[in-house]
Coordinates of C-alpha atoms in Angstrom, one line a residue:
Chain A
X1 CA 0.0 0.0 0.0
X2 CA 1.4 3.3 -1.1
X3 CA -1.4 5.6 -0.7
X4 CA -4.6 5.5 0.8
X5 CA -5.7 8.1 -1.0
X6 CA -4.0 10.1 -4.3
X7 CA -2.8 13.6 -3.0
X8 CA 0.1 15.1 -5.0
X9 CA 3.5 13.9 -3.9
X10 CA 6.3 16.5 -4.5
X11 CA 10.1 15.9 -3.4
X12 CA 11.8 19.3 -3.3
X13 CA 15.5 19.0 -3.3
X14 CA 17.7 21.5 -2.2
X15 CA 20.9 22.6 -4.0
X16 CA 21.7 25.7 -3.0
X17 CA 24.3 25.0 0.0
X18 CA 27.0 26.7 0.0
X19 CA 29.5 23.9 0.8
X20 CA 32.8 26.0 2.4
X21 CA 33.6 22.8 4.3
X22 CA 34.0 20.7 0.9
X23 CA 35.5 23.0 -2.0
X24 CA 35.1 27.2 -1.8
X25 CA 36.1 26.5 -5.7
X26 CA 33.7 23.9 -6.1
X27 CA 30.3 23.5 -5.7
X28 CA 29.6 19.6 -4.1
X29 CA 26.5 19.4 -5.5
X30 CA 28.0 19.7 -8.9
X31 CA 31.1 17.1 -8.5
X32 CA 30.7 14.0 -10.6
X33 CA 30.4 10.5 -9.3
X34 CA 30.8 7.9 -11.6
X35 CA 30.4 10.7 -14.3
X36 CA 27.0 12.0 -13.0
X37 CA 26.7 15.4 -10.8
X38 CA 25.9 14.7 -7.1
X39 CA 22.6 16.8 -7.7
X40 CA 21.5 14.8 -10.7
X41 CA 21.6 11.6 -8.7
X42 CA 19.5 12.9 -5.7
X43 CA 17.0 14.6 -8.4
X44 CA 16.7 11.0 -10.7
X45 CA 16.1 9.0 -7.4
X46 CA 12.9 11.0 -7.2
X47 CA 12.5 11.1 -11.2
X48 CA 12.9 7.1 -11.0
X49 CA 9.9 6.7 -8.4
X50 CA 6.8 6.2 -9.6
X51 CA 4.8 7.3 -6.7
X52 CA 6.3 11.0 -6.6
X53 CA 4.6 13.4 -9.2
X54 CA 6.3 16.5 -9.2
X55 CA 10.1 17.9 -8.6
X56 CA 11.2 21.2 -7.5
X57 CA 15.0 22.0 -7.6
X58 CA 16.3 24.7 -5.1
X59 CA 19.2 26.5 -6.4
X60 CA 21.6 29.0 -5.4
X61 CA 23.5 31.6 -8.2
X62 CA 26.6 30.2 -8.2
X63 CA 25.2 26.4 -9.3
X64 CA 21.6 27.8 -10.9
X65 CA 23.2 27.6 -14.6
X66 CA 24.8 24.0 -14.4
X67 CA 22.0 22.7 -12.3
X68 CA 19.8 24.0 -15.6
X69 CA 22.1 22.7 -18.2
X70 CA 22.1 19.3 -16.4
X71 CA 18.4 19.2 -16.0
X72 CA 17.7 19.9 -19.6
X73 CA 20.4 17.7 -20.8
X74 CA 19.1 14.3 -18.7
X75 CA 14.9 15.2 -20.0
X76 CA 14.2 15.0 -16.4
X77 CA 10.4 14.9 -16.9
X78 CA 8.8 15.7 -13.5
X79 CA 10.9 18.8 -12.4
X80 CA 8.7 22.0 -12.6
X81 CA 10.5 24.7 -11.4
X82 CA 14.2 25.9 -10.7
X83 CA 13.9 28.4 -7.8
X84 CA 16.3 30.1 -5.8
X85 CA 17.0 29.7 -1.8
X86 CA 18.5 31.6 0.6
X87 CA 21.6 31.9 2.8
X88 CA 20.1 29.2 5.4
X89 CA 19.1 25.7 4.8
X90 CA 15.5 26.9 6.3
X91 CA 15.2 30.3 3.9
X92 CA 15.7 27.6 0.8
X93 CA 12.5 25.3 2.7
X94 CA 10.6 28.4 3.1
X95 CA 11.5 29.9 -0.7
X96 CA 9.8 26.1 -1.3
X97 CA 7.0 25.9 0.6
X98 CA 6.1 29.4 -0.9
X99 CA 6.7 28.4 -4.4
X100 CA 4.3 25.8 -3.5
X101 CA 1.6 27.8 -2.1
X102 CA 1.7 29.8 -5.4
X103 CA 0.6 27.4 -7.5
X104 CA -2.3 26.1 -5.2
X105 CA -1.2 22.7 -3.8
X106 CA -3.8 21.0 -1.4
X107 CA -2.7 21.1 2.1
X108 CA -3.3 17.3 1.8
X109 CA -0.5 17.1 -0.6
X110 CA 2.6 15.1 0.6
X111 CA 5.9 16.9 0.4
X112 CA 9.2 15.0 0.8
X113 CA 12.5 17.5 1.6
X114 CA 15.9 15.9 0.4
X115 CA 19.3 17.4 0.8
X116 CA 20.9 17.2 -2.9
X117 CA 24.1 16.2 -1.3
X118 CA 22.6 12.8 0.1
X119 CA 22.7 11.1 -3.6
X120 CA 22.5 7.8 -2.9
X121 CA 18.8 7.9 -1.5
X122 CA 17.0 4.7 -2.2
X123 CA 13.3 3.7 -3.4
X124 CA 12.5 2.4 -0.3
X125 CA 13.8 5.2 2.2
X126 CA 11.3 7.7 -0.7
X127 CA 8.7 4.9 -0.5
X128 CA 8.5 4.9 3.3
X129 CA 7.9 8.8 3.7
X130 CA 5.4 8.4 1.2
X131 CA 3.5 5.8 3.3
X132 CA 4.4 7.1 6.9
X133 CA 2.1 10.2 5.9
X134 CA -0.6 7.8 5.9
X135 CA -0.2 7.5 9.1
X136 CA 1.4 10.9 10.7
X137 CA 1.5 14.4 9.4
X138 CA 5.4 14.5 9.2
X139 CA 8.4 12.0 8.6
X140 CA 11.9 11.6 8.4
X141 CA 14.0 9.3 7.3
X142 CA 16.8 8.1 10.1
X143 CA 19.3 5.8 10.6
X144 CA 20.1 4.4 13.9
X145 CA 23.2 5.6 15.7
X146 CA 26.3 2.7 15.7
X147 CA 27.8 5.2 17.8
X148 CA 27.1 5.8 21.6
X149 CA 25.4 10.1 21.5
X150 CA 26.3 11.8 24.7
X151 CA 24.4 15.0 25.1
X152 CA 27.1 17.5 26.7
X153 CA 26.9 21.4 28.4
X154 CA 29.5 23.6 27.8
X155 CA 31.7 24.7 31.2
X156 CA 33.0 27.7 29.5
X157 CA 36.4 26.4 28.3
X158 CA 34.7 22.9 28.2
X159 CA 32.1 20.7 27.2
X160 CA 31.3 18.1 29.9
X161 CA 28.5 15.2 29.2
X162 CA 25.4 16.0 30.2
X163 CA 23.8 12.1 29.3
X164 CA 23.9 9.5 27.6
X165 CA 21.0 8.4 25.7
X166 CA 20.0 5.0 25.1
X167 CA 21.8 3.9 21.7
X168 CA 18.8 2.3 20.4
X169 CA 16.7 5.4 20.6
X170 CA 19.3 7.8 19.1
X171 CA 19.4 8.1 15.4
X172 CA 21.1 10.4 12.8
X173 CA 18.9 12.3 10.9
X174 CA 18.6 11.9 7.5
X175 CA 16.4 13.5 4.2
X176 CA 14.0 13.1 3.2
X177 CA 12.0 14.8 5.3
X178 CA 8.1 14.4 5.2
X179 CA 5.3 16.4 5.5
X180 CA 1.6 17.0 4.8
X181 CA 2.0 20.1 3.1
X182 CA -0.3 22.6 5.7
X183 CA 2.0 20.9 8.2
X184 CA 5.5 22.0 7.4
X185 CA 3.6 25.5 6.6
X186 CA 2.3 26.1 9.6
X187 CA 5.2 24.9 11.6
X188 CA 7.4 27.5 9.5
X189 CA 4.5 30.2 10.3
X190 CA 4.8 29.5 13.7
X191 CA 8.4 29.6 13.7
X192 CA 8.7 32.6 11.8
X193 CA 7.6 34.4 14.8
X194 CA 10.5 33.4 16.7
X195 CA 13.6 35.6 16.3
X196 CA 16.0 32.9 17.6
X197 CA 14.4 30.2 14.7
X198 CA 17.7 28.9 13.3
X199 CA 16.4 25.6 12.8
X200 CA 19.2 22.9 11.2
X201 CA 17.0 20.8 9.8
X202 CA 12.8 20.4 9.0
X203 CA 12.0 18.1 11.6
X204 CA 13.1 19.9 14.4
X205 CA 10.8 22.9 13.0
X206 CA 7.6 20.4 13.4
X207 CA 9.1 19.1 16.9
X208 CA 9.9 22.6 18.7
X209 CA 6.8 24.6 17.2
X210 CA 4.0 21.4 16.6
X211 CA 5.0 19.4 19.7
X212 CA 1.8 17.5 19.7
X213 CA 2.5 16.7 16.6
X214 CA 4.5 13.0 16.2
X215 CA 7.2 12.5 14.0
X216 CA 7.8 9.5 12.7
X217 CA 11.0 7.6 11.7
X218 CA 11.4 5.5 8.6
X219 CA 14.5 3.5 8.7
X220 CA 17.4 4.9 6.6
X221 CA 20.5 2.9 6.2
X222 CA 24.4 4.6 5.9
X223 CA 24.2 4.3 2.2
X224 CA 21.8 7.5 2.2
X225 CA 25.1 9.2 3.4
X226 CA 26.0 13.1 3.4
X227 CA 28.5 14.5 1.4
X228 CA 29.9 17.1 3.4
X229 CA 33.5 17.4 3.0
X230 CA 36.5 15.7 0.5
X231 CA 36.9 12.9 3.4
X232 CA 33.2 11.5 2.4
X233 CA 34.5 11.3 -1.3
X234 CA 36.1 8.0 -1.1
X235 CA 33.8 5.8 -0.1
X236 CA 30.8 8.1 -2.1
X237 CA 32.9 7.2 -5.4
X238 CA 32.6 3.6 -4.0
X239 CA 29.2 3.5 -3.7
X240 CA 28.7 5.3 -7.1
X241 CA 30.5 3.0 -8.6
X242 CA 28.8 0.0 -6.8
X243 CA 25.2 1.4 -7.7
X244 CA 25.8 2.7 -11.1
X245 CA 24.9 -0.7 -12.8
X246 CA 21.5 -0.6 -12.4
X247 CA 20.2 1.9 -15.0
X248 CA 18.7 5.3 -13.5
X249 CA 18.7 8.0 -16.6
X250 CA 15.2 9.1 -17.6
X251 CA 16.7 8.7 -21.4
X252 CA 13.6 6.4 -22.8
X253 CA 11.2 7.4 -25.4
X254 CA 8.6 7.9 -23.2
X255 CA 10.4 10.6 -20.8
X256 CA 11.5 12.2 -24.2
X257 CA 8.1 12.8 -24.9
X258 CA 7.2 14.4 -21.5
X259 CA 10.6 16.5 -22.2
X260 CA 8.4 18.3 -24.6
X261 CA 5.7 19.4 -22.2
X262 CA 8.0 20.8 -19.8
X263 CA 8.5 23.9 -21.5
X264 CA 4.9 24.4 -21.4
X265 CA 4.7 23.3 -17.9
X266 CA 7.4 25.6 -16.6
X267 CA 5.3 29.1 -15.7
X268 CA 2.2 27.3 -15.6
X269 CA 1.6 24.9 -12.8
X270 CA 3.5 26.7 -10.7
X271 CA 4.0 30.1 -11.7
X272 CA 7.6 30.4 -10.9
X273 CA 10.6 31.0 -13.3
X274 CA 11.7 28.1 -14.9
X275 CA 14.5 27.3 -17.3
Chain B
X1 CA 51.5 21.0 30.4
X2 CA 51.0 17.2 29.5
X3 CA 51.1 15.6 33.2
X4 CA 51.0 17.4 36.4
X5 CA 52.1 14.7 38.6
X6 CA 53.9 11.7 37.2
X7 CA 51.6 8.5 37.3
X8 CA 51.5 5.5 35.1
X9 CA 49.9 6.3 31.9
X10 CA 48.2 2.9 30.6
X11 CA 46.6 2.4 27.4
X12 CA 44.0 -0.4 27.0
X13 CA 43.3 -1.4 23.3
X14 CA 40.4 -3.9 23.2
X15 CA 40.6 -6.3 20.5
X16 CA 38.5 -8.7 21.6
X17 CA 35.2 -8.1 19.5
X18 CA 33.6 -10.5 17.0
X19 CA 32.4 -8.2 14.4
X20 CA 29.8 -10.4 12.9
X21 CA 28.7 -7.4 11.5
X22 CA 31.6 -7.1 9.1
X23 CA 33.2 -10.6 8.2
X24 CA 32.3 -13.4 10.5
X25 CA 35.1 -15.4 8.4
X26 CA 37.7 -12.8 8.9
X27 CA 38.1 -10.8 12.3
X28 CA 38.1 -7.4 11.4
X29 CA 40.8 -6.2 13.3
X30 CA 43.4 -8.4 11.7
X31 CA 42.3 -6.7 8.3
X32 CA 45.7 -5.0 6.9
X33 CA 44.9 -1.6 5.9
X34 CA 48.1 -0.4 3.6
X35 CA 49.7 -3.8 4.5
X36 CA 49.5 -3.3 8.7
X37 CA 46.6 -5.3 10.3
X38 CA 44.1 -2.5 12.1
X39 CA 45.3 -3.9 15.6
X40 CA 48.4 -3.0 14.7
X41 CA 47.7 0.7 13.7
X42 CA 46.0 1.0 17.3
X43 CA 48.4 -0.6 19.4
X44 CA 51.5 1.8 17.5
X45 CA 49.5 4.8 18.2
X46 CA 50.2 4.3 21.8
X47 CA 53.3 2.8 21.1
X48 CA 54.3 6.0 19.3
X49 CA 53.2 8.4 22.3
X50 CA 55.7 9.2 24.8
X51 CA 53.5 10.2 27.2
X52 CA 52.2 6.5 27.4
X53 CA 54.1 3.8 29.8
X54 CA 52.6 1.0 29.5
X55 CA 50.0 -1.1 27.0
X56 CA 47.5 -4.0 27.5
X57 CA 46.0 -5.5 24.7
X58 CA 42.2 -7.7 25.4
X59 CA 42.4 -10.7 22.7
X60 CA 39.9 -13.2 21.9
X61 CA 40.6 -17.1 21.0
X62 CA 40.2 -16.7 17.7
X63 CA 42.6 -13.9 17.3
X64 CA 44.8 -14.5 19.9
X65 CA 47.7 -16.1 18.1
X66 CA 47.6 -13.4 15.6
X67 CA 47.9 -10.6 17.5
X68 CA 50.7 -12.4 19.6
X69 CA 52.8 -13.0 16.1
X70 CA 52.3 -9.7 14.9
X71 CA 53.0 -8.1 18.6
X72 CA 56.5 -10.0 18.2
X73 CA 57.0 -9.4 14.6
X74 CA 56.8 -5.6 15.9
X75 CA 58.8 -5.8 19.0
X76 CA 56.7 -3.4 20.4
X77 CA 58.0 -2.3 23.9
X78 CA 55.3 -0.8 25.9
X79 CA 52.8 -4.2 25.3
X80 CA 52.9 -5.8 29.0
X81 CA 50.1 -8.2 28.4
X82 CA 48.1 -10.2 25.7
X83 CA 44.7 -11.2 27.9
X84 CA 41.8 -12.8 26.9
X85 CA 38.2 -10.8 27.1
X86 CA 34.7 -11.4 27.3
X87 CA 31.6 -11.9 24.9
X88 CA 30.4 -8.5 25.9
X89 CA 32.7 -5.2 25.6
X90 CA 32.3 -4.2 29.4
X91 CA 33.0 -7.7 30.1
X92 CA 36.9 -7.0 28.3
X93 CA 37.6 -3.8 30.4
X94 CA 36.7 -5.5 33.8
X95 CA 38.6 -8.3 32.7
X96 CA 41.7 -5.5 31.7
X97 CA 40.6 -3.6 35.0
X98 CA 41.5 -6.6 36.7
X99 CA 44.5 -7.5 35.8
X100 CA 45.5 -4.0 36.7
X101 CA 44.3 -4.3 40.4
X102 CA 46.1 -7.8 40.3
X103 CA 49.2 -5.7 39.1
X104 CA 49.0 -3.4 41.9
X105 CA 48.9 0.1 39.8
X106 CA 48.0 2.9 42.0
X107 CA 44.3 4.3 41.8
X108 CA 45.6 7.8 40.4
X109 CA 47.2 5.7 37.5
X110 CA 45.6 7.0 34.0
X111 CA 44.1 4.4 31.8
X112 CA 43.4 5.0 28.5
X113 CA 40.2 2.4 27.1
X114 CA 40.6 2.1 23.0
X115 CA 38.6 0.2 20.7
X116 CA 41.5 -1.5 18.7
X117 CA 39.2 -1.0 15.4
X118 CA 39.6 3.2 15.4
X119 CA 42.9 2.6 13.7
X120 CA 43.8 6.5 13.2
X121 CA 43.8 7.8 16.3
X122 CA 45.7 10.8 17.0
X123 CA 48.5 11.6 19.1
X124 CA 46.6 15.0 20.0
X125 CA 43.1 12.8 20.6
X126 CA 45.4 10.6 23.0
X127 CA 47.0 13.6 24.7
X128 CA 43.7 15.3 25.3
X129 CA 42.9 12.2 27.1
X130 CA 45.8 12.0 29.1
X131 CA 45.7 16.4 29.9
X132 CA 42.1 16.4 30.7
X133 CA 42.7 13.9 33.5
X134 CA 44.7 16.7 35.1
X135 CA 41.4 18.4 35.8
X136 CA 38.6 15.6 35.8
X137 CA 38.6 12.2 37.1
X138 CA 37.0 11.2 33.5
X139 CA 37.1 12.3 29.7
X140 CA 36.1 10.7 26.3
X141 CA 37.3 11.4 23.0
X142 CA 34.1 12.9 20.9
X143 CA 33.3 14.0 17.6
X144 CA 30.9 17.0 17.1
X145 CA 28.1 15.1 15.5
X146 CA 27.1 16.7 11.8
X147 CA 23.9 15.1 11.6
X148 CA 20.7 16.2 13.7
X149 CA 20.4 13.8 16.7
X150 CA 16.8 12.3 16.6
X151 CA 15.7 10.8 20.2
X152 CA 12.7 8.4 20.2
X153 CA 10.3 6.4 22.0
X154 CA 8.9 3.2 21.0
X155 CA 4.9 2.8 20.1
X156 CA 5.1 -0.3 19.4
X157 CA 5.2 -1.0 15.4
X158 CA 7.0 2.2 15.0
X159 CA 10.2 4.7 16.5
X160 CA 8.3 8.2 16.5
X161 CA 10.3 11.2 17.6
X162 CA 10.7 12.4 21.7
X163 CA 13.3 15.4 21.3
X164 CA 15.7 17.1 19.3
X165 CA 18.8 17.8 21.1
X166 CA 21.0 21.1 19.7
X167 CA 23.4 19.8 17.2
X168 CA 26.1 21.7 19.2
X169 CA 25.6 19.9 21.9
X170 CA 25.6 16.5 20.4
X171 CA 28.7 14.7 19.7
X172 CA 29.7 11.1 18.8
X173 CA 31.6 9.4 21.6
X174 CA 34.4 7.8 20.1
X175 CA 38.0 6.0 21.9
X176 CA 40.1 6.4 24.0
X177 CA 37.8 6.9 27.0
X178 CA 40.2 7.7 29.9
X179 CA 39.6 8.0 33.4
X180 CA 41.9 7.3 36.6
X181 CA 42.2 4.2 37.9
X182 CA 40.0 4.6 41.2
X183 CA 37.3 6.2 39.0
X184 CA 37.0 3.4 36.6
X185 CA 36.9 0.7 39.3
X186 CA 34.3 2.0 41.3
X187 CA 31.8 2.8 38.6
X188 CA 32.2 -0.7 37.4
X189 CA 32.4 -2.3 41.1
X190 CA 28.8 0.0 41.3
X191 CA 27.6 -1.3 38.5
X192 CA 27.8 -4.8 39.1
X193 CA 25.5 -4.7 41.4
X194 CA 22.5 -3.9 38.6
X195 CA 21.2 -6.6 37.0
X196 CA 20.4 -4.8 33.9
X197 CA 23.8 -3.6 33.4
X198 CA 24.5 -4.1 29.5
X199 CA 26.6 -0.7 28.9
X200 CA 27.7 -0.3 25.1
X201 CA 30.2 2.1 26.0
X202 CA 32.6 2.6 29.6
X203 CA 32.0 6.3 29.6
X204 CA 28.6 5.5 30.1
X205 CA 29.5 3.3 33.1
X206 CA 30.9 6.7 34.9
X207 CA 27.6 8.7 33.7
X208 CA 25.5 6.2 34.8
X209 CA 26.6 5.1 38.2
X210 CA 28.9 7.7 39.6
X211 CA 26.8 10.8 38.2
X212 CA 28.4 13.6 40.2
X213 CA 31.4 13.0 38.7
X214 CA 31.8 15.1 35.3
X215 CA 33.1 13.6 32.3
X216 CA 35.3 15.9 30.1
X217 CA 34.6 16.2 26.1
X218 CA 38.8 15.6 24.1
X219 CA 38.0 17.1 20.6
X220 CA 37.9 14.0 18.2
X221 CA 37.4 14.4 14.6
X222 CA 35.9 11.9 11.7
X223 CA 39.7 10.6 11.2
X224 CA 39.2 8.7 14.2
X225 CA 36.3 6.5 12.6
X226 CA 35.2 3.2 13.7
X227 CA 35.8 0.0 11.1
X228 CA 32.3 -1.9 11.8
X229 CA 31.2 -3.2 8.5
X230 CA 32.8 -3.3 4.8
X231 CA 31.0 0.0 4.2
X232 CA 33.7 1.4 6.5
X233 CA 36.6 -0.3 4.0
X234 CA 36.8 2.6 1.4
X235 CA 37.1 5.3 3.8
X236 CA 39.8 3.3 6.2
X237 CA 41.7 2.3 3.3
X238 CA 42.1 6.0 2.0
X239 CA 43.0 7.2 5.5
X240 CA 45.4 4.5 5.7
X241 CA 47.1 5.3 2.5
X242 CA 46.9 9.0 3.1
X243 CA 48.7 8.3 6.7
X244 CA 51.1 5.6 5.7
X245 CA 54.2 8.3 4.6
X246 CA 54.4 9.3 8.0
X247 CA 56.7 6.8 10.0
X248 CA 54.8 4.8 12.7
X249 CA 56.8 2.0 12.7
X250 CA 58.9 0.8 16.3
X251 CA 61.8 -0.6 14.5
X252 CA 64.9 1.4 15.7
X253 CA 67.6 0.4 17.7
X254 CA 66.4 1.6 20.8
X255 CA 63.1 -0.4 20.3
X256 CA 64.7 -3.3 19.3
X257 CA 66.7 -3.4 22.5
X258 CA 63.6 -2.8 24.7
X259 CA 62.2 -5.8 22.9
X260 CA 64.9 -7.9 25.0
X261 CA 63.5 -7.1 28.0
X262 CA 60.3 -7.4 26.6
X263 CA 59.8 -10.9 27.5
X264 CA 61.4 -11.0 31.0
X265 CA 59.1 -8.4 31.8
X266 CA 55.5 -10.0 30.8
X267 CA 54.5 -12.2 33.7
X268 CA 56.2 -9.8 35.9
X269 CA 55.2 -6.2 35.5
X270 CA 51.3 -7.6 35.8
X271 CA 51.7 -10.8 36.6
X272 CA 49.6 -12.3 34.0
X273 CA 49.7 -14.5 31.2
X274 CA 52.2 -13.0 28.6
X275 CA 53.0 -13.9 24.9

């Protein structure tokens, strides 16, 4: 069972991180594994799924061009706009969620938050948000902690532990992040009221301004890793190279087609620049 | 400023696990990384460190010989004892705690607790340990954590969220955990009294059963990783390649004449079963 019942499902993928602890000179969404960019396989893992309907690509100046070019080269067929973020991961949800207020979505609709630098996101880690919304008004996928957490408090010139949660009920948060759509709006409404709101990830906006609200966890695995700096490279080529037999390019005859609507699509359904 | 007062400095690399998770066929910690098994690459970091007197290594039967031919291949000088641990990890450092007391070192000594598979520890990680005992009776080595932390609660078919700690404030305990002697001994003679004593982790030991006793954070960094399952391979391997021009190697004169004494000194220093 997939979905109860058919509300659109649309996986926004941000791209517009700035990445100072990878490569000032080179954007990490943009770096090639296996000879595909890091963004392209986050945005074809969405593409690839049938139960997702819509794409929107969050962009920042510096990568908007490329990200374009690469998007138009691989006939990605389900990504309606290109928009731009903002300095904070949160300002590039926000610049989102408003995109998708524009263009009338349902409140119903299911919207699934993926870091572009996370490419190796699998069908079942999408799948599982997907369903979990059944269920709960927000998601996430997590992975289970193989390390022991300690929670500290900083004595001025240093930290001391504070506890030690139970290792099987600390996990590492991971994206996608899912939502019924008025949920992650009025979490960010709420939150916008808050002039210390520097949230680091979705989730926590739901937890600290929706508290009765339960979030729950769909099991992610260390393969839906984080590229964050050049020491994640090495084993991110691995798994590129380990995945890239199985064929994910949108390149068929039938995604060709729906290439040709997207110029008509882009400005419509959404309003929004496009191309 | 490395020790106030002179006491014994002991390092305690535990190489007793099973790893199913990575290779039940092949113990992980007799995997060579750039030709050196990872026990090896553990036990020289505290070889390597002045500031540290004296080593015990915690075997198992299955690896046992190994790590005794490669311990004597090595000639390292500072290893005092090869003794065999326990099915859990806790049950290894009461077993290393033991021979210590049997040894008669003093309850000020500083011991230094290190998972024999975090291969690339650093002599500034090992340092921290040994300085912050100066001021605390306990310290970990931890890594800021760059994920969210996600802490949940069970409801039965499904992990939903309970609280979001600050990312600051949330780090990933890694080895050595150090503490002195008297500190160490008590928590664990403390906790042997609870029957539901399963800790996955000897800082916790401290936290849990001596709690007005603070533990100190030792910067750690992603270097220091943790080989648990072939996923881990890519990464080690690069680190291992990336570390191997420096020399870590004990094979000078000067070691090699230490090695001499080596063997009149097992059974002696500690009393305990030697090579």
């Amino acid at each position: 069972m997939t979905q109860q019942t058919k509300v659109p499902v649309v996986a926004v993928v941000l791209a517009a991180g700035s990445g100072v602890r990878f490569d000032p000179a080179k954007p990490k969404q943009l770096v090639a594994l296996n000879g595909k960019p890091i963004v392209a396989w986050s945005i074809e893992a969405f593409e690839n799924d049938e139960h997702v309907d819509d794409i929107v690509v969050v962009v920042n100046n510096t990568v908007r061009e490329a990200v374009e070019q690469l998007i138009d080269d691989a006939s990605y067929a389900k990504v309606r706009a290109i928009i731009t973020g903002g300095a904070e991961r949160s300002d590039s949800t926000e610049a989102a969620l408003t995109t998708l207020a524009d263009a009338g979505i349902p409140q119903d609709a299911k919207i699934l938050i993926h870091d572009a630098v996370r490419p190796f996101v699998s069908r079942q880690e999408i799948d599982g948000c997907i369903d979990a919304l059944d269920e709960f008004t927000a998601a996430t996928v997590a992975c289970p902690s193989t390390d022991t957490i300690l929670l500290t408090q900083d004595l001025g010139d240093r930290e001391v532990i504070q506890s030690v949660p139970e290792r099987r009920h600390s996990f590492r948060a991971q994206t996608p992040q899912a939502f019924r759509f008025g949920t992650i709006r009025d979490a960010y409404a709420k939150a916008a009221g808050d002039p210390d709101f520097r949230p680091t990830d979705d989730t926590r906006v739901v937890v600290d301004y929706l508290p009765d609200q339960p979030v729950a966890i769909v099991g992610g695995s260390p393969r839906n890793m984080k590229v964050t700096t050049q020491d994640d490279m090495p084993l991110a080529r691995a798994l590129a190279n380990a995945l890239a037999g199985a064929p994910r390019g949108p390149q068929n005859e039938r995604q060709r087609a729906a290439k040709e609507q997207l110029h008509a699509m882009f400005g419509k359904a959404f309003g929004v620049e496009g191309e």
